[in-house]
Amino acid sequence: MTIAPPPGKPNSYWAGFEWWQDRLASAFFGEDHRDTPVLFFIDQTELKTLQGGEAVEELGTAVSSVLAWHENPYTPVADRCLRWRRGRQEGPPPCLPLLAAAVLAAANMKRSERGPGAPAYYARLAEVLRPSWGGEQHRRRLESHYSAVVDQWGYLDEWLRAQDGARGLSTIRENATYRKIGYAQSQALVRASDHAVLIRFFQASGLSPGQPVPGARLLDKLKAWSFPGPKGLSPRLLDALRSQSESHLLEPLLASLLEGWDGTTAQDRIDGGLFQVPLRVVLEDDFTGWEVRWHAEAVPGVDRDSLQHPGGTLELASDDGDRAYTLSGAIPGVAQALRAGLTARGSKSAVRIASGRDVLALREDPVAGGWTETDVLTVFEPYLFLFTPSGESRVRSLLTDTGHRWHRPVTIPIAGWQATRELQFTDETALTEALFRSGLQNIRHVPGRRLSLRNGLRVHQEWHHRSLFLHGGEPDAAVSQEFREPGLVTLDGQQLAVPGDGLVVLRGRGLAPGRHVLAAGGTESEFYLEPAADPQAGPLPGSPCGAPAGTAAVPLGADSRFLTAQGHFVSVRRPPEPAWWKERAPALCGGGTASVPVPPEAVWLVSVDETRTDVALLRPQEPDFGTLSRAAKDFWSKIVLFSLAGVPHAALWKRYREAALSQFPRGSFTRV
């Protein structure tokens, strides 16, 4: 987006400024930064990398050439920002080069000259933004009018938050001591490379995503954790930790990074710069029994790779927006890899599985689609444990010490391994102590990350329906210790009083059927209440004919999916046609149906095969589309031109189609 220059400043003055605007927007606020905290770190080395071999003015010169040095120097950039604010705000505010210059000045500060803080900062800013004339006079103007730069930090923060994480998560926070220069100073202390190290710090300290921890407490923890060794922190950050005048600048920044952390493990590079791809065991239970497979979490920077291992070549592939890789080629056997270990290396990534493990913990993972290997335990969440004969005693010890009975293990399709029944831990102190006594080395406890639901009468026991409860059999809300202060927990926007034990009884509160949302400290947990129904002679209104309440009949031979109000889809796990069907009724093959449970968030059931498309309304709800993933767009491209006629909900389906079409760039949509 190009904005016309203000009066008196021809386009030639802005050429370098606009080049840096585009370069900084791409490098720091591009779409590849989705849901990642943005650290706007700039120093001389980073500037050379950004500039590359381009014949463009240096950052300081490009910014200085557009400033109004005979008055408020920031006015031309401020005017551009005001026009941007009145427009569509399609890109970041047009002040990124000026903010980058402010960060560069903070990175150049020398505490040995004129003392720490504001005087040294404005001297360095004057060096970065030096005009072709004048001496001390322009430094005073930069300082006296600096509130304009503070406003621009606010514009950038507002824009990032309005994008809802699509262009990165804001780490811009006001500093109580340095209300003006603190923004730039805090961004100059933490490099992007420090982010992965700080995630390891959060994990090692038992911190949880979204946990409301005061910045001063985080700073004390980081100082203790980084002593006596640097733990991989950059020299600039270590200097700030040791400096009494700079360390407090880290307090709001650390709080922002913890707030923006999504709970995933930092993706470290291994083996000479290769990205480590987590390869985890998945158990999936359906009507045929247990199925075992791998889940490979997608890592940034690697869309596909060929990894060599003793058994052959493992192929990884993913598309934009995918959170997991599709595996093909020589996929290693699970039993062999757990017993002997596995190392596979490609040109960009590597996989490592340690040998000799005899106990695994598994938790429900909707991305992986089953019970998935984890090294973290917390309370009020369901788990399975897998173990070999040599690991059974440690699992028995853990369960006994946390108050669980030992039941006969379940047989699973991994040679030499068995599984416990599903279980939950309810006492954090008991879990911590039991883990220590059990001797389990590869599993650790993390305090409760979010609000949890326990007890209550569930309508379906399947793991993907755990949030659906019978009306009148509402669950209890288990609240972590840090959220128990008055006013922190809300139910549907209304504050809840939390007793000392953290267990809030939700029954008897007159809750209506439908969706309800518990929230605390930026974390949410939702559940649905299903009204009890008297026996009925026919199907529910809107349900496919012949389907019992809460289920839908789907064709065995079609691609059937449930669609939500947000435009997302839930794939239908339909059973295959049984062998006896093919043998005894060959003429009916491909024409049968299966009864499957309907997710509570489903609005439509869509079935597509080679000859027809069927769309059934499950419940009326207006579309509420956000950004669609690549996979969702691919599916919508098959159905978005399909129209209904002669049915009451044809108009509603048309509104969903229009919402889907708005996700496709103009001129690029074709029917697939």
XYZ file of C-alpha atoms in Angstrom:
672
model
C 0.000 0.000 0.000
C 1.438 3.376 -1.056
C 0.356 6.551 0.713
C 0.703 9.929 -0.952
C 3.432 12.102 0.536
C 2.461 15.127 2.604
C 2.740 18.606 1.081
C 6.324 19.726 0.622
C 7.787 16.225 0.489
C 8.006 14.842 -3.063
C 7.932 11.121 -3.756
C 11.699 10.972 -4.231
C 12.179 11.771 -0.547
C 10.101 8.761 0.423
C 11.594 6.114 -1.878
C 14.085 4.771 0.664
C 11.585 5.044 3.514
C 8.985 3.039 1.569
C 11.555 0.371 0.643
C 12.342 -0.129 4.321
C 8.622 -0.104 5.201
C 7.978 -3.006 2.815
C 11.116 -4.880 3.903
C 10.372 -4.585 7.622
C 6.694 -5.476 7.144
C 7.688 -8.663 5.318
C 10.499 -9.644 7.705
C 8.707 -9.032 10.995
C 4.961 -8.928 10.316
C 4.420 -11.342 7.425
C 1.828 -14.104 7.332
C 4.526 -16.627 8.301
C 4.491 -15.074 11.804
C 0.952 -16.286 12.533
C 0.361 -16.867 16.270
C 4.049 -16.200 17.040
C 5.177 -13.390 19.371
C 6.883 -10.669 17.308
C 10.235 -9.399 18.563
C 11.097 -6.241 16.609
C 14.839 -6.561 17.262
C 17.120 -4.348 15.158
C 20.881 -3.871 15.370
C 23.622 -3.136 12.818
C 24.073 -6.807 11.932
C 20.337 -7.308 11.465
C 20.162 -4.197 9.255
C 22.870 -5.526 6.926
C 21.001 -8.812 6.641
C 17.722 -7.034 5.851
C 19.323 -4.721 3.289
C 21.177 -7.550 1.562
C 22.785 -6.401 -1.674
C 20.056 -3.851 -2.495
C 21.225 -0.381 -3.581
C 19.066 1.481 -1.102
C 19.725 4.165 1.513
C 20.700 3.050 4.974
C 17.807 2.996 7.415
C 18.826 6.124 9.340
C 19.359 8.186 6.183
C 16.071 7.003 4.652
C 14.137 8.062 7.761
C 16.040 11.302 8.320
C 15.329 12.481 4.758
C 11.557 12.564 5.365
C 11.554 14.187 8.814
C 10.627 17.865 9.346
C 13.760 19.098 11.096
C 12.672 22.751 11.475
C 9.631 21.839 13.639
C 8.281 18.617 15.135
C 10.524 16.230 13.161
C 8.059 13.330 13.350
C 5.127 15.230 11.743
C 5.427 13.794 8.188
C 5.381 10.207 9.441
C 2.634 11.004 11.959
C 0.493 12.487 9.159
C 0.892 9.306 7.142
C -0.224 7.263 10.121
C -3.337 9.407 10.586
C -4.352 8.853 6.955
C -3.644 5.139 7.366
C -5.895 5.006 10.434
C -8.756 6.531 8.455
C -8.292 3.930 5.704
C -8.659 0.139 5.521
C -5.418 -0.604 7.420
C -4.574 -3.517 5.134
C -0.911 -3.519 6.163
C 0.985 -2.412 9.280
C 1.090 1.319 10.070
C 3.440 3.247 7.721
C 5.922 4.093 10.482
C 7.966 0.876 10.692
C 11.269 2.489 9.546
C 10.971 5.159 12.247
C 10.195 2.550 14.921
C 13.114 0.427 13.668
C 15.398 3.465 13.984
C 14.153 3.913 17.552
C 15.021 0.268 18.337
C 18.440 0.637 16.669
C 19.169 3.632 18.894
C 18.311 1.551 21.954
C 20.575 -1.265 20.731
C 23.428 1.267 20.309
C 23.180 2.664 23.851
C 26.437 2.728 25.823
C 25.972 3.019 29.541
C 29.471 4.522 29.928
C 28.453 7.819 28.304
C 26.025 10.225 29.985
C 24.657 7.478 32.197
C 21.853 4.996 31.591
C 18.332 5.762 30.508
C 16.847 8.695 28.633
C 19.898 10.986 28.062
C 21.987 8.205 26.489
C 19.016 7.002 24.440
C 18.265 10.335 22.766
C 21.964 10.843 22.015
C 21.986 7.502 20.180
C 18.716 8.338 18.394
C 20.286 11.591 17.177
C 23.225 9.599 15.804
C 20.885 7.301 13.874
C 18.663 10.155 12.587
C 21.284 12.854 11.976
C 20.277 15.478 9.355
C 22.822 17.165 7.107
C 22.990 20.228 9.370
C 22.879 21.219 13.024
C 24.395 19.760 16.130
C 22.749 19.461 19.533
C 19.619 21.284 18.369
C 18.115 18.357 16.464
C 18.699 15.982 19.422
C 16.536 18.261 21.595
C 13.760 18.236 18.984
C 13.853 14.431 18.785
C 13.464 14.269 22.557
C 10.842 16.999 23.097
C 8.464 15.612 20.448
C 9.086 11.907 21.126
C 5.484 11.349 22.255
C 4.636 11.045 18.544
C 6.788 7.894 18.383
C 5.023 6.535 21.464
C 1.705 6.985 19.631
C 3.071 5.007 16.690
C 4.044 2.089 18.941
C 0.408 2.149 20.043
C -0.819 2.031 16.426
C 1.358 -1.018 15.716
C 0.131 -2.752 18.862
C -3.528 -2.059 17.989
C -3.071 -3.309 14.420
C -1.404 -6.556 15.521
C -4.175 -7.247 18.015
C -6.839 -6.489 15.392
C -5.282 -9.164 13.149
C -6.013 -11.745 15.886
C -2.575 -13.318 15.576
C -2.573 -13.625 11.758
C 0.493 -11.327 11.464
C 2.104 -12.175 14.791
C 1.358 -11.577 18.461
C 2.223 -8.176 19.893
C 4.932 -7.925 22.561
C 4.520 -4.152 22.862
C 3.909 -3.218 26.480
C 4.202 0.040 28.411
C 7.036 0.195 30.922
C 6.151 1.740 34.268
C 9.578 3.412 34.626
C 10.377 4.500 31.064
C 6.946 5.282 29.629
C 8.373 6.733 26.394
C 11.631 5.025 25.501
C 10.745 1.725 27.184
C 9.000 0.404 24.069
C 12.114 0.643 21.898
C 14.476 -0.430 24.669
C 12.558 -3.623 25.458
C 12.478 -4.663 21.775
C 16.265 -4.138 21.553
C 17.043 -6.590 24.365
C 15.621 -9.856 23.033
C 16.629 -11.368 19.705
C 14.449 -13.800 17.791
C 16.981 -16.522 18.670
C 16.269 -15.874 22.361
C 12.619 -16.846 21.904
C 13.308 -20.606 21.672
C 15.570 -20.403 24.746
C 12.887 -18.541 26.694
C 10.358 -21.261 25.816
C 12.745 -23.774 27.390
C 12.889 -21.473 30.414
C 9.075 -21.417 30.645
C 8.965 -25.208 30.464
C 11.772 -25.716 32.990
C 10.020 -23.325 35.399
C 6.696 -25.177 35.214
C 4.929 -22.193 33.652
C 1.755 -22.492 31.573
C 0.596 -20.620 28.440
C -1.565 -17.650 29.325
C -0.658 -17.959 32.998
C -0.946 -14.492 34.661
C 2.520 -14.303 36.233
C 3.832 -10.849 37.242
C 6.775 -9.702 35.128
C 8.936 -9.118 38.198
C 8.490 -12.745 39.234
C 9.352 -13.961 35.729
C 12.485 -11.819 35.764
C 13.622 -13.309 39.098
C 13.010 -16.823 37.786
C 14.967 -16.092 34.590
C 17.931 -14.706 36.527
C 18.026 -17.827 38.698
C 17.598 -20.173 35.723
C 20.384 -18.533 33.679
C 22.892 -18.702 36.564
C 25.702 -19.745 36.383
C 25.619 -20.535 32.621
C 23.991 -18.541 29.791
C 21.724 -21.479 28.697
C 21.910 -20.180 25.105
C 20.701 -16.627 25.814
C 22.218 -13.915 23.621
C 24.966 -11.711 25.118
C 22.709 -8.637 24.834
C 19.968 -10.281 26.886
C 22.464 -11.532 29.460
C 23.856 -8.003 29.808
C 20.331 -6.711 30.424
C 19.722 -9.373 33.089
C 22.852 -8.267 34.949
C 22.109 -4.543 34.610
C 20.056 -2.950 37.363
C 18.978 -0.149 35.013
C 17.915 -2.443 32.137
C 16.605 -5.623 33.731
C 13.249 -4.066 34.638
C 12.647 -3.424 30.914
C 12.305 -7.176 30.503
C 9.393 -7.526 32.920
C 6.517 -6.580 30.552
C 8.251 -8.289 27.605
C 8.588 -11.616 29.442
C 4.922 -11.405 30.448
C 3.974 -10.838 26.778
C 6.035 -13.801 25.584
C 4.488 -16.107 28.181
C 1.035 -14.823 27.234
C 1.704 -15.537 23.547
C 3.266 -18.975 24.063
C 0.976 -21.707 22.694
C 2.439 -24.487 24.846
C 4.439 -26.144 22.079
C 8.049 -27.146 22.528
C 10.702 -24.885 21.061
C 11.895 -26.284 17.751
C 15.646 -26.483 18.217
C 18.028 -27.158 15.368
C 20.096 -30.315 15.714
C 22.818 -32.116 13.786
C 24.500 -29.101 12.237
C 21.456 -26.921 11.669
C 18.708 -29.454 10.849
C 15.243 -28.855 12.244
C 14.071 -31.519 14.665
C 10.701 -32.986 13.655
C 8.778 -34.479 16.603
C 7.641 -38.013 15.708
C 5.136 -39.266 18.289
C 3.179 -42.467 18.826
C -0.597 -42.247 18.302
C -3.187 -44.786 19.452
C -6.631 -44.542 17.925
C -9.606 -46.577 19.104
C -12.556 -47.336 16.838
C -15.047 -50.149 16.320
C -12.311 -52.423 14.961
C -10.070 -51.976 18.027
C -6.794 -50.147 18.527
C -4.759 -48.721 15.645
C -1.164 -47.520 16.128
C 0.590 -44.975 13.911
C 2.931 -41.968 13.945
C 2.133 -38.260 14.207
C 4.804 -35.931 12.774
C 4.307 -32.328 13.866
C 5.023 -29.800 11.094
C 7.848 -27.362 11.842
C 8.300 -23.876 10.305
C 10.727 -23.781 7.413
C 10.251 -27.384 6.290
C 7.350 -28.161 3.947
C 8.799 -31.429 2.643
C 11.962 -33.477 3.031
C 13.412 -36.957 2.417
C 14.963 -38.478 5.552
C 17.389 -41.393 5.303
C 17.405 -44.090 7.987
C 18.619 -47.713 8.115
C 15.269 -48.986 6.816
C 15.071 -46.691 3.780
C 13.767 -43.177 3.029
C 10.991 -41.520 5.035
C 9.142 -38.823 3.055
C 7.611 -35.782 4.814
C 5.130 -33.504 3.020
C 2.841 -30.673 4.121
C 0.869 -27.798 2.577
C 0.412 -24.242 3.839
C -1.541 -24.262 7.081
C -0.986 -27.960 7.800
C -0.033 -28.736 11.383
C 1.239 -32.240 10.637
C 3.166 -33.990 7.874
C 1.851 -36.694 5.610
C 4.244 -39.646 5.913
C 5.131 -41.971 3.059
C 7.983 -44.137 1.871
C 9.794 -46.329 4.399
C 7.767 -45.482 7.529
C 9.574 -47.021 10.519
C 7.769 -49.614 12.601
C 6.644 -48.301 15.991
C 7.731 -51.333 18.044
C 11.191 -51.450 16.442
C 11.751 -47.689 16.826
C 10.760 -47.716 20.509
C 13.007 -50.697 21.213
C 16.135 -49.818 19.214
C 15.678 -46.071 18.664
C 15.705 -44.249 15.350
C 17.774 -41.549 13.680
C 16.687 -40.216 10.287
C 18.317 -37.240 8.519
C 17.305 -35.206 5.503
C 18.536 -32.033 3.840
C 16.521 -29.755 6.156
C 15.250 -31.849 9.059
C 15.957 -34.824 11.278
C 14.068 -37.257 13.502
C 15.431 -38.816 16.665
C 13.748 -41.402 18.865
C 15.618 -42.539 21.954
C 16.069 -46.259 22.460
C 15.224 -48.249 25.567
C 12.088 -46.391 26.690
C 9.677 -48.591 28.576
C 6.918 -46.142 29.639
C 4.985 -43.649 27.492
C 2.221 -41.247 28.525
C -0.496 -40.406 25.972
C -3.026 -37.566 25.994
C -5.908 -36.717 23.658
C -4.849 -34.626 20.684
C -7.491 -33.434 18.186
C -4.805 -32.551 15.619
C -3.317 -36.037 15.669
C -6.792 -37.559 15.946
C -6.140 -39.904 18.847
C -4.191 -40.572 22.030
C -0.793 -39.010 21.360
C 2.557 -39.360 23.112
C 3.423 -36.554 25.552
C 6.094 -35.860 28.150
C 3.810 -33.599 30.224
C 1.239 -34.557 32.865
C -1.231 -32.186 34.475
C -4.386 -32.529 36.553
C -7.970 -32.983 35.346
C -6.995 -34.257 31.909
C -7.376 -37.868 30.722
C -4.282 -40.009 30.039
C -3.268 -43.484 28.966
C 0.053 -45.081 29.892
C 1.853 -47.553 27.652
C 4.482 -49.793 29.202
C 6.648 -52.847 28.684
C 7.157 -55.532 31.383
C 10.261 -53.663 32.592
C 8.292 -50.427 33.005
C 5.188 -51.893 34.650
C 6.445 -51.468 38.216
C 7.025 -47.723 37.761
C 3.553 -47.213 36.267
C 2.014 -49.233 39.155
C 3.895 -47.052 41.640
C 2.705 -43.819 40.002
C -0.931 -44.916 39.924
C -0.956 -46.339 43.448
C 0.616 -43.199 44.938
C -1.984 -40.999 43.200
C -4.949 -43.040 44.482
C -5.720 -45.125 41.362
C -6.585 -48.818 41.361
C -4.528 -51.151 39.212
C -6.603 -52.904 36.556
C -5.677 -55.624 34.128
C -3.715 -53.936 31.278
C -5.177 -53.590 27.791
C -3.501 -55.311 24.841
C -2.418 -52.931 22.065
C -0.914 -53.582 18.615
C 2.687 -52.743 19.643
C 4.638 -55.931 20.271
C 5.737 -56.141 23.896
C 3.623 -53.192 25.097
C 0.377 -52.891 27.076
C -1.818 -49.960 28.128
C -3.629 -48.797 31.246
C -7.242 -47.771 31.274
C -8.027 -44.094 30.862
C -7.345 -42.117 34.061
C -7.107 -38.588 35.467
C -5.015 -36.999 38.205
C -6.743 -34.587 40.589
C -4.089 -33.631 43.173
C -1.084 -31.667 41.892
C 0.985 -32.201 45.042
C 0.365 -35.947 45.020
C 1.202 -36.140 41.305
C 4.482 -34.254 41.753
C 5.591 -36.453 44.639
C 4.463 -39.676 42.958
C 6.388 -38.859 39.780
C 9.543 -38.294 41.828
C 9.166 -41.592 43.705
C 8.291 -43.590 40.562
C 11.640 -42.936 38.902
C 10.076 -42.023 35.545
C 12.676 -39.925 33.725
C 10.966 -38.894 30.476
C 7.667 -37.631 31.972
C 7.228 -34.472 34.007
C 4.413 -32.568 35.708
C 3.308 -29.074 34.668
C 0.776 -27.155 36.803
C -2.743 -26.994 35.343
C -2.614 -25.032 32.093
C -6.268 -24.142 31.758
C -9.731 -24.511 33.162
C -10.926 -28.111 33.180
C -14.302 -29.851 33.343
C -14.889 -32.841 35.577
C -17.816 -34.920 36.791
C -21.190 -34.206 35.137
C -23.281 -36.488 32.899
C -21.770 -36.745 29.434
C -24.080 -37.492 26.529
C -21.310 -39.342 24.649
C -18.244 -40.941 26.207
C -16.075 -40.682 23.082
C -13.069 -38.398 23.635
C -14.105 -35.945 20.903
C -17.486 -35.444 22.628
C -16.211 -34.781 26.150
C -17.632 -31.256 26.116
C -21.257 -32.411 25.584
C -23.258 -32.834 28.816
C -26.882 -33.598 29.632
C -28.922 -30.552 30.674
C -29.381 -30.932 34.431
C -26.137 -32.934 34.690
C -23.791 -29.976 34.334
C -20.086 -30.534 35.028
C -17.922 -28.988 37.721
C -15.246 -26.447 36.781
C -11.769 -27.207 38.125
C -9.851 -23.918 38.488
C -6.062 -23.783 38.800
C -4.596 -22.125 41.889
C -3.451 -18.979 40.061
C -7.023 -18.202 38.899
C -8.829 -18.516 42.237
C -8.739 -14.869 43.255
C -12.110 -13.034 43.106
C -13.122 -11.742 39.699
C -10.722 -13.839 37.577
C -13.157 -16.569 36.466
C -16.282 -15.948 34.397
C -19.057 -18.139 33.027
C -20.661 -16.688 29.894
C -19.210 -13.306 30.854
C -20.498 -13.351 34.465
C -18.037 -13.567 37.348
C -17.903 -16.811 39.339
C -16.971 -17.177 42.977
C -14.304 -19.892 43.316
C -14.029 -21.832 46.584
C -10.694 -22.596 48.168
C -10.390 -26.060 46.640
C -10.911 -24.629 43.142
C -13.940 -26.807 42.274
C -16.962 -24.769 41.128
C -20.290 -26.648 40.995
C -22.247 -25.559 37.911
C -25.427 -27.535 38.566
C -28.413 -25.652 39.900
C -27.472 -22.353 38.250
C -30.315 -22.381 35.745
C -28.056 -22.789 32.711
C -29.916 -23.083 29.410
C -29.256 -25.774 26.813
C -26.549 -24.866 24.287
C -23.010 -23.503 24.400
C -21.368 -22.094 27.548
C -17.894 -20.598 27.974
C -15.697 -20.573 31.078
C -12.854 -18.029 30.980
C -9.955 -17.100 33.249
C -6.780 -15.153 32.589
C -7.123 -15.339 28.814
C -7.822 -19.097 28.760
C -11.195 -20.572 27.865
C -12.982 -23.899 28.213
C -16.341 -24.405 26.511
C -19.036 -27.011 26.982
C -22.492 -27.740 25.586
C -25.685 -28.772 27.396
C -27.952 -31.165 25.529
C -31.632 -31.125 26.562
C -33.174 -34.428 27.563
C -35.623 -35.666 24.923
C -38.732 -37.817 25.267
C -39.015 -40.809 22.923
C -40.088 -39.672 19.461
C -41.673 -41.539 16.618
C -39.463 -40.025 13.907
C -36.096 -38.331 13.458
C -35.202 -34.963 14.939
C -36.054 -31.945 12.773
C -33.166 -31.284 10.416
C -31.599 -34.724 10.994
C -31.087 -37.017 8.022
C -34.019 -39.393 7.742
C -33.709 -42.504 9.863
C -30.910 -41.226 12.120
C -31.430 -41.488 15.919
C -31.205 -38.328 17.997
C -27.599 -37.142 18.205
C -26.510 -39.172 15.178
C -26.576 -38.828 11.407
C -26.738 -41.353 8.584
C -23.859 -40.950 6.113
C -23.312 -42.838 2.838
C -20.542 -45.415 3.054
C -19.091 -44.514 -0.310
C -19.094 -40.682 -0.051
C -16.778 -38.016 1.318
C -18.941 -36.840 4.239
C -18.047 -33.982 6.554
C -19.732 -31.884 9.203
C -19.429 -28.109 8.658
C -19.317 -25.578 11.493
C -20.519 -21.971 11.590
C -16.867 -20.886 11.254
C -16.513 -22.719 7.920
C -14.330 -25.465 9.359
C -15.050 -29.122 8.730
C -15.006 -32.250 10.882
C -14.258 -35.391 8.911
C -16.673 -38.280 9.415
C -14.992 -41.442 10.576
C -17.240 -43.908 8.790
C -16.752 -47.692 9.023
C -15.755 -49.497 5.830
C -18.161 -51.860 4.092
C -17.735 -55.230 5.862
C -16.539 -58.255 3.945
C -19.819 -60.145 4.404
C -21.661 -57.198 2.783
C -19.583 -57.513 -0.364
C -19.963 -61.304 -0.429
C -23.715 -61.597 0.275
C -25.115 -58.424 -1.295
C -22.786 -57.387 -4.132
C -25.568 -55.452 -5.868
C -25.874 -53.140 -2.840
C -22.188 -52.292 -2.520
C -21.650 -48.554 -2.310
C -25.267 -47.848 -1.376
C -25.216 -48.444 2.389
C -25.174 -45.912 5.202
C -23.555 -45.727 8.615
C -24.909 -44.003 11.733
C -22.302 -41.658 13.216
C -22.417 -39.221 16.183
C -22.944 -35.532 15.362
C -20.418 -33.097 16.913
C -22.121 -30.388 19.005
C -20.614 -27.618 16.849
C -21.880 -29.101 13.548
C -24.341 -27.014 11.481
C -24.353 -28.902 8.154
C -23.708 -32.442 6.965
C -22.280 -32.528 3.435
C -21.725 -35.726 1.430
C -19.914 -35.674 -1.913
C -19.382 -38.609 -4.275
C -18.676 -38.979 -7.970
C -22.273 -38.391 -9.044
C -23.983 -36.114 -6.502
C -23.716 -33.731 -3.578
C -26.081 -33.816 -0.578
C -26.373 -31.025 2.004
C -28.449 -31.486 5.191
C -29.082 -28.822 7.842
C -28.500 -30.072 11.399
C -29.272 -26.869 13.275
C -29.874 -23.263 12.157
C -26.941 -20.917 12.801
C -25.668 -17.958 10.800
C -22.147 -18.172 9.275
C -19.322 -16.678 11.344
C -16.268 -17.256 9.151
C -12.748 -16.293 10.166
C -9.683 -17.304 8.157
C -10.000 -20.730 6.506
C -7.142 -23.192 6.374
C -5.829 -24.554 3.085
C -7.623 -27.858 3.716
C -10.934 -26.105 4.436
C -10.641 -24.040 1.254
C -9.932 -27.190 -0.757
C -13.133 -28.804 0.496
C -15.242 -25.658 0.037
C -14.001 -25.402 -3.554
C -15.869 -28.658 -4.258
C -19.215 -27.509 -2.856
C -19.305 -23.707 -2.970
C -21.105 -23.666 -6.331
C -23.711 -26.211 -5.224
C -27.053 -24.518 -4.578
C -30.169 -25.810 -2.845
C -33.613 -25.189 -4.251
C -37.085 -25.753 -2.881
C -36.016 -26.291 0.756
C -36.615 -23.935 3.719
C -32.913 -23.528 4.477
C -31.788 -22.684 0.910
C -31.245 -19.018 1.843
C -29.082 -19.958 4.834
C -26.937 -22.265 2.673
C -26.509 -19.408 0.176
C -25.117 -17.180 2.954
C -22.594 -19.900 3.848
C -21.542 -20.183 0.192
C -21.080 -16.408 -0.029
C -18.972 -16.417 3.159
C -16.799 -19.176 1.677
C -16.418 -17.383 -1.665
C -15.135 -14.288 0.146
C -12.119 -16.365 1.248
C -10.925 -16.895 -2.323
C -8.893 -14.165 -4.095
C -10.779 -12.399 -6.868
C -10.199 -14.003 -10.222
C -8.441 -17.100 -8.858
C -11.358 -19.352 -7.977
C -12.200 -22.272 -10.218
C -14.422 -25.210 -9.548
C -12.455 -28.332 -8.753
